[in-house]
Coordinates of C-alpha atoms and ligand atoms in Angstrom, one line a residue:
S5 CA -16.8 58.1 44.1
H6 CA -19.0 55.0 42.7
I7 CA -16.2 53.7 41.4
Y8 CA -15.0 51.2 44.3
N9 CA -11.4 50.5 44.9
G10 CA -11.2 47.7 47.1
L11 CA -9.7 46.3 50.4
Y12 CA -6.3 47.4 48.8
S13 CA -6.4 51.0 48.4
D14 CA -2.6 51.4 46.3
F15 CA -4.4 50.2 43.5
P16 CA -4.6 51.9 40.3
Q17 CA -6.7 54.4 39.5
L18 CA -9.7 53.4 37.3
K19 CA -9.7 55.3 34.1
N20 CA -12.1 53.6 31.6
D21 CA -16.1 53.5 34.1
T22 CA -17.5 52.4 31.1
F23 CA -19.0 49.5 31.7
L24 CA -19.4 49.7 35.7
R25 CA -21.4 52.9 34.5
A26 CA -23.9 51.3 31.7
A27 CA -23.7 47.7 34.4
R28 CA -25.7 50.5 36.6
G29 CA -27.7 52.4 34.1
E30 CA -26.0 55.6 33.6
E31 CA -24.9 57.6 31.1
T32 CA -22.1 56.9 29.3
Q33 CA -20.5 58.7 25.7
H34 CA -20.4 54.9 24.6
V35 CA -21.7 51.9 24.9
P36 CA -18.9 49.0 26.2
V37 CA -18.4 46.1 25.2
W38 CA -16.6 43.4 26.3
C39 CA -16.7 39.3 24.8
M40 CA -17.1 36.4 27.6
R41 CA -13.8 34.1 26.4
Q42 CA -12.0 36.8 25.6
A43 CA -8.6 35.5 26.7
G44 CA -8.4 32.5 24.3
R45 CA -7.7 30.5 21.5
Y46 CA -8.4 32.6 18.9
L47 CA -5.7 34.2 19.3
P48 CA -1.6 33.2 19.1
E49 CA -0.2 34.4 21.8
F50 CA -2.8 32.7 24.0
R51 CA -2.2 29.6 22.2
E52 CA 1.7 30.5 22.6
S53 CA 1.3 31.3 26.4
R54 CA -1.2 27.7 26.9
A55 CA 0.9 25.6 24.4
G56 CA 2.4 22.0 26.8
K57 CA 1.1 23.4 30.2
D58 CA -1.8 22.0 31.9
F59 CA -5.0 23.6 31.6
F60 CA -6.1 23.7 35.6
E61 CA -2.1 24.4 36.3
T62 CA -2.5 27.5 34.1
C63 CA -5.1 28.7 36.7
R64 CA -3.1 28.1 39.8
S65 CA -0.7 30.1 38.7
P66 CA -1.7 34.1 39.3
E67 CA 1.2 35.0 36.7
A68 CA 0.6 33.1 34.0
C69 CA -3.4 34.5 34.8
C70 CA -2.6 37.5 34.7
E71 CA -0.7 37.5 31.5
L72 CA -3.4 35.3 29.8
T73 CA -6.0 37.9 31.4
L74 CA -4.1 41.1 29.5
Q75 CA -3.9 39.7 25.9
P76 CA -6.8 40.6 24.8
L77 CA -6.8 44.2 25.8
R78 CA -3.3 44.7 24.3
R79 CA -5.6 43.7 21.0
F80 CA -8.7 45.5 20.8
S81 CA -10.3 48.5 23.0
F82 CA -12.5 46.3 25.0
D83 CA -14.0 48.1 28.3
A84 CA -13.5 45.5 30.6
A85 CA -11.2 42.0 31.6
I86 CA -12.7 39.0 32.6
I87 CA -9.9 36.8 34.9
F88 CA -8.6 33.9 33.4
S89 CA -9.7 31.3 35.2
D90 CA -12.5 27.9 34.7
I91 CA -15.7 27.4 36.5
L92 CA -14.5 24.0 38.1
V93 CA -11.8 25.0 40.2
V94 CA -14.8 25.5 42.2
P95 CA -15.6 21.5 42.2
Q96 CA -11.9 21.1 42.7
A97 CA -12.1 23.0 45.8
M98 CA -14.7 20.9 47.1
G99 CA -12.6 18.3 46.8
M100 CA -13.8 16.7 43.5
D101 CA -10.9 15.7 40.6
V102 CA -11.3 17.5 37.1
Q103 CA -8.6 17.4 34.8
M104 CA -8.7 19.0 31.4
V105 CA -8.5 16.9 28.4
P106 CA -7.2 18.5 25.3
G107 CA -9.8 17.7 22.2
K108 CA -12.3 16.5 24.7
G109 CA -12.7 19.3 27.4
P110 CA -13.2 19.4 31.5
T111 CA -13.7 15.9 32.8
F112 CA -14.1 14.3 35.9
P113 CA -12.9 10.6 36.7
D114 CA -15.1 10.1 39.2
P115 CA -18.6 12.0 39.1
L116 CA -21.0 11.6 41.9
K117 CA -23.4 8.9 40.9
D118 CA -25.6 8.2 43.5
P119 CA -26.5 11.0 46.8
E120 CA -24.1 9.0 49.1
D121 CA -21.4 10.0 46.8
L122 CA -22.6 13.8 48.5
Q123 CA -20.2 11.9 51.3
R124 CA -16.9 12.9 49.5
L125 CA -17.8 16.6 49.1
R126 CA -15.7 18.6 51.9
V127 CA -18.4 20.4 54.3
K128 CA -16.4 23.4 55.2
V129 CA -14.4 24.7 52.1
D130 CA -11.9 27.9 53.3
V131 CA -11.7 29.5 50.0
N132 CA -8.8 31.4 51.3
T133 CA -6.9 27.6 51.4
E134 CA -8.8 26.2 48.7
L135 CA -8.6 29.2 45.5
G136 CA -6.2 31.5 47.6
Y137 CA -4.8 31.5 44.0
V138 CA -7.5 32.7 42.1
F139 CA -7.2 35.8 44.1
R140 CA -3.6 36.3 43.8
A141 CA -4.3 35.8 40.6
I142 CA -7.0 38.8 40.7
T143 CA -4.6 41.0 43.0
L144 CA -1.9 40.9 40.7
T145 CA -3.6 41.7 37.3
R146 CA -5.7 44.8 38.6
H147 CA -3.1 46.2 39.9
K148 CA -1.1 44.6 36.1
L149 CA -4.2 46.7 35.0
E150 CA -2.7 50.0 35.3
G151 CA -6.3 51.2 36.1
K152 CA -7.5 50.7 32.1
V153 CA -10.1 49.0 32.4
P154 CA -12.6 46.9 36.0
L155 CA -11.5 43.5 35.9
I156 CA -13.9 41.1 36.0
G157 CA -14.5 38.4 38.5
F158 CA -16.9 35.3 38.3
T159 CA -18.4 31.9 39.0
G160 CA -20.3 29.0 37.7
A161 CA -24.0 28.9 38.8
P162 CA -24.7 26.1 41.3
W163 CA -27.3 24.1 39.0
T164 CA -24.2 24.3 36.1
L165 CA -21.6 22.8 38.5
M166 CA -23.8 20.5 39.9
S167 CA -25.0 19.1 36.2
Y168 CA -20.6 18.9 35.5
M169 CA -19.9 17.2 39.1
I170 CA -22.6 14.5 38.4
E171 CA -22.7 13.8 34.6
G172 CA -18.5 13.8 34.4
G173 CA -18.4 16.3 31.4
G174 CA -19.7 18.0 28.5
S175 CA -23.2 16.1 27.5
N176 CA -25.8 16.5 25.7
T177 CA -29.0 15.8 27.3
H178 CA -27.5 16.4 30.7
S179 CA -29.9 13.1 31.8
K180 CA -27.8 11.8 34.3
A181 CA -27.7 15.4 36.1
K182 CA -31.7 15.2 35.7
R183 CA -32.1 12.4 37.1
W184 CA -31.2 13.5 39.8
L185 CA -33.7 16.6 40.2
Y186 CA -36.7 14.4 39.0
Q187 CA -35.0 11.2 41.3
H188 CA -33.3 12.6 44.7
P189 CA -34.9 16.2 45.2
E190 CA -34.0 16.4 48.4
A191 CA -30.4 15.2 48.0
S192 CA -30.3 17.6 44.6
H193 CA -30.9 20.8 46.9
M194 CA -28.6 19.1 49.5
L195 CA -26.2 19.9 47.0
L196 CA -27.4 22.7 44.9
R197 CA -27.4 24.2 48.7
M198 CA -23.8 23.5 49.5
L199 CA -22.5 24.8 46.4
T200 CA -24.4 28.4 47.3
D201 CA -22.5 28.8 50.4
V202 CA -19.1 27.4 48.7
I203 CA -20.4 30.2 45.4
V204 CA -20.8 32.7 48.0
E205 CA -18.0 33.2 49.4
Y206 CA -15.8 32.5 46.5
L207 CA -17.3 35.5 45.1
L208 CA -17.1 37.5 48.5
G209 CA -13.0 36.2 48.3
Q210 CA -12.7 37.9 44.8
V211 CA -14.4 41.2 45.4
A212 CA -11.4 41.2 48.5
A213 CA -9.1 40.7 46.1
G214 CA -9.6 43.6 43.9
A215 CA -12.4 42.1 41.2
Q216 CA -14.8 45.4 40.2
A217 CA -17.5 43.2 39.1
L218 CA -18.8 39.7 39.3
Q219 CA -20.7 37.7 36.8
V220 CA -22.7 34.5 37.6
F221 CA -22.3 31.7 34.6
E222 CA -25.7 29.6 34.3
S223 CA -24.4 28.0 31.2
H224 CA -26.5 24.7 31.4
A225 CA -30.0 27.1 32.9
G226 CA -31.5 25.8 28.6
I227 CA -31.8 22.4 29.7
L228 CA -34.5 22.7 32.4
G229 CA -38.1 23.6 32.1
P230 CA -39.6 26.7 33.5
A231 CA -40.5 24.8 36.5
E232 CA -37.2 23.2 36.9
F233 CA -35.6 26.2 36.4
K234 CA -37.3 28.1 39.0
E235 CA -36.9 25.5 41.7
F236 CA -33.2 24.2 40.7
S237 CA -31.3 27.3 39.3
L238 CA -33.1 30.8 40.2
L239 CA -34.1 30.1 43.7
Y240 CA -29.9 29.7 44.3
L241 CA -29.2 32.8 41.7
R242 CA -30.6 34.5 43.3
D243 CA -29.5 34.0 47.3
I244 CA -26.1 34.2 45.9
A245 CA -26.3 37.7 45.1
R246 CA -29.1 38.1 47.7
R247 CA -26.3 37.4 50.3
V248 CA -22.7 38.7 48.6
K249 CA -24.7 41.7 48.5
D250 CA -25.7 42.1 52.2
K251 CA -22.5 41.2 53.8
L252 CA -20.5 43.4 50.9
K253 CA -23.0 46.6 52.0
E254 CA -22.1 46.0 55.6
D255 CA -18.7 46.5 54.0
G256 CA -19.8 49.6 52.3
Q257 CA -19.4 48.0 49.6
D258 CA -21.4 48.0 46.0
V259 CA -20.0 45.6 42.9
P260 CA -22.3 45.1 40.1
M261 CA -23.2 41.8 39.4
I262 CA -24.2 40.3 36.1
V263 CA -26.2 36.5 35.4
F264 CA -26.5 34.9 32.6
A265 CA -28.4 32.0 32.4
K266 CA -28.3 30.7 29.0
D267 CA -30.8 29.9 26.8
A268 CA -33.8 30.4 29.7
H269 CA -36.2 32.6 27.7
Y270 CA -39.2 32.0 30.6
G271 CA -36.4 33.1 33.1
V272 CA -36.2 36.3 31.8
E273 CA -38.2 39.0 33.5
D274 CA -37.8 36.3 36.9
L275 CA -33.9 37.5 36.4
S276 CA -34.1 40.6 36.0
Q277 CA -35.6 40.7 39.5
S278 CA -32.9 39.0 41.4
H279 CA -30.7 41.6 42.6
Y280 CA -28.6 41.2 40.1
E281 CA -28.3 44.7 38.3
V282 CA -27.3 42.9 34.9
V283 CA -29.2 40.1 33.0
G284 CA -27.0 38.8 30.7
L285 CA -29.0 37.2 27.3
D286 CA -27.9 35.2 24.9
W287 CA -28.2 35.0 20.9
T288 CA -31.8 33.7 20.8
I289 CA -33.9 36.2 22.5
D290 CA -34.3 40.0 20.3
P291 CA -33.3 42.5 21.9
R292 CA -36.3 44.4 22.0
S293 CA -38.3 42.0 23.3
A294 CA -35.7 41.7 26.7
R295 CA -36.1 45.0 26.9
E296 CA -39.8 45.3 27.5
R297 CA -40.0 41.8 29.2
T298 CA -37.4 43.3 31.8
G299 CA -38.9 47.0 31.4
G300 CA -36.1 49.4 32.6
K301 CA -35.3 47.5 35.8
V302 CA -31.8 45.5 34.9
S303 CA -29.3 46.8 32.5
L304 CA -28.6 44.4 29.4
Q305 CA -26.0 42.2 27.9
G306 CA -25.1 40.2 25.1
N307 CA -26.0 39.1 22.4
M308 CA -24.9 38.8 19.0
D309 CA -24.5 35.6 17.6
P310 CA -20.6 34.8 18.0
C311 CA -20.7 33.4 14.9
A312 CA -21.7 36.2 13.3
L313 CA -18.3 37.5 13.6
Y314 CA -17.5 35.2 10.7
A315 CA -19.3 37.2 8.7
P316 CA -17.5 39.8 6.2
K317 CA -16.1 42.8 8.6
E318 CA -19.0 45.2 7.0
R319 CA -21.6 43.3 7.5
I320 CA -20.6 42.8 11.1
S321 CA -21.0 46.2 11.7
D322 CA -24.3 45.9 10.6
I323 CA -25.3 43.3 12.8
V324 CA -23.9 45.7 15.5
H325 CA -25.6 48.8 14.3
K326 CA -29.1 47.1 14.6
M327 CA -27.9 45.2 18.3
L328 CA -27.4 49.1 18.8
E329 CA -30.9 50.1 18.2
G330 CA -32.7 47.1 19.7
F331 CA -31.3 47.4 22.7
G332 CA -30.5 51.0 23.2
T333 CA -27.4 52.7 24.3
R334 CA -28.0 53.4 27.7
G335 CA -27.8 50.8 30.7
Y336 CA -26.3 48.2 28.0
I337 CA -23.2 46.4 27.6
A338 CA -22.0 44.4 24.2
N339 CA -20.7 41.1 24.5
L340 CA -21.4 37.7 22.3
G341 CA -24.7 36.0 23.3
H342 CA -22.0 33.3 24.4
G343 CA -17.8 32.3 24.2
L344 CA -15.7 33.2 21.3
Y345 CA -14.2 29.9 19.5
P346 CA -10.8 29.1 18.7
D347 CA -11.3 29.2 15.2
M348 CA -12.7 33.2 14.8
D349 CA -10.3 35.6 13.6
P350 CA -9.3 38.3 15.8
E351 CA -9.3 40.8 13.5
H352 CA -13.2 39.8 13.3
V353 CA -13.3 40.3 16.9
G354 CA -11.6 43.8 16.5
A355 CA -14.4 45.0 14.0
F356 CA -17.4 44.1 16.3
V357 CA -15.6 45.8 19.3
Q358 CA -15.1 49.4 16.9
A359 CA -18.2 48.8 15.4
V360 CA -19.8 49.1 18.5
H361 CA -17.9 52.1 19.7
K362 CA -18.2 53.9 16.6
H363 CA -21.7 53.6 16.3
S364 CA -22.4 54.1 20.2
K365 CA -21.0 56.9 19.9
Q366 CA -23.1 58.6 16.8
M367 CA -26.2 57.3 18.9
I368 CA -25.5 58.6 21.9
E369 CA -24.3 62.2 20.2
Q370 CA -26.9 62.6 18.1
Ligands
CP3_3 O1 -14.0 35.0 29.3 C1 -12.8 34.4 29.9 O2 -11.6 34.7 28.5 C2 -12.7 34.1 30.5 C3 -12.1 32.8 31.5 C4 -12.5 31.6 30.9 C5 -12.3 30.3 30.8 N1 -13.7 29.3 31.1 C6 -11.3 30.0 30.2 C7 -11.8 28.3 29.6 C8 -14.3 31.6 31.4 C9 -15.3 33.3 32.1 C10 -14.7 30.8 31.8 C11 -16.2 29.7 31.6 C12 -16.4 28.4 31.8 N2 -15.4 27.3 31.3 C13 -17.9 28.6 31.4 C14 -19.1 29.0 31.9 C15 -19.1 30.2 30.3 C16 -19.5 29.4 29.3 O3 -18.8 28.7 28.1 O4 -20.2 28.5 29.5 C17 -18.3 26.3 30.9 C18 -18.6 26.1 31.2 C19 -16.4 26.5 31.4 C20 -16.0 24.7 31.3 C21 -15.0 24.6 30.3 N3 -13.5 25.1 30.6 C22 -15.8 24.0 29.2 C23 -16.5 23.3 28.2 C24 -14.3 24.1 28.6 C25 -13.9 24.3 26.5 C26 -13.5 22.9 27.0 C27 -12.7 22.7 25.1 O5 -11.9 22.2 24.5 O6 -12.9 23.5 24.7 C28 -13.1 25.1 29.2 C29 -11.6 25.2 29.0 C30 -11.6 26.7 29.0 N4 -11.7 27.0 30.1 C31 -10.1 27.2 28.1 C32 -10.6 28.4 28.2 C33 -10.3 30.1 27.6 C34 -10.5 26.8 26.7 C35 -9.4 25.9 26.8 C36 -7.7 26.3 27.0 O7 -7.4 27.1 27.2 O8 -6.9 25.1 27.1

């Protein structure tokens, strides 16, 4: 069977493989759907579970991660689960202090300032020691999912993590991180290579722990121009997929990989030829033109504007229908163009999921 069962042969059998089939471009009976940040503050039960607890403490508890991952699946018929964690656990594993400050977001008290600061980072990161808590969360969650839907593992991409490590938090211009690219290109590549090495081991560890698909988040792609994107992002995105795929193949495994490079319009053709099965898209790209530019080479994922969820439910249904007509129903995974926001109405998320299933079933049956 094409359904990967991980190293743990006692994982429950997968009942809904629609997401995995769509990732591989195979026929499905409906278009699968999930949402970035589907485990999040828009859910009252999420806010209750997280109340008064430190964010990264929560990330280190496999039981808490498992519960938060499962919460959205109890409400909505999503076709995939994504493990609750964060992209910033990788800089932590490399020795950096990262805190989640309520109302402010992720904060590095001591960000990287100059190339000399690279010496502060761990050269060799043992992912089993530093990130074993994520692997344990994945294994536990894969069991508790009872084969309902596949479990997605994820990582931040090197450039996005580099920009956080230098900016020390969120930023509009990313000018501190971009300064490195222009003033210290060699040190930048050194840091990107260090991150790439950790990320490859981290993704392989997630698959060994039970992840059935992998998404790489290059959330800060759009801040780069085309040339900088090629040099400082694409190169490493490709290296990650190549190395992860080669190693998995050696072990007779195959796990679909998704690349989500937000706002990187100019990169869509290149991304479709980067060893990823799926290219994730933000809402600024027209579905038909994305299909044309990527040919039949990859499956596509996305890309409804998250803010469309503020629209009345009937309108959401119409928007979803148009999106499905644009992408087509084959080799397509419905999603938003970015994560859900905390003030979104869970009922409208439900309307989005239902609309994808309803319209796509009708389109496929015709
Ligand atoms: O998608 C999911 O449901 C899985 C969980 C997930 C989280 N973060 C949980 C989280 C995933 C996939 C991420 C990835 C992540 N984290 C990205 C890449 C995706 C993207 O949004 O572009 C980035 C850039 C981060 C860094 C980060 N972590 C930010 C910017 C924030 C928001 C800070 C804020 O105050 O709004 C976080 C915190 C975070 N990560 C939350 C969740 C549910 C919200 C905070 C909380 O629960 O207390």
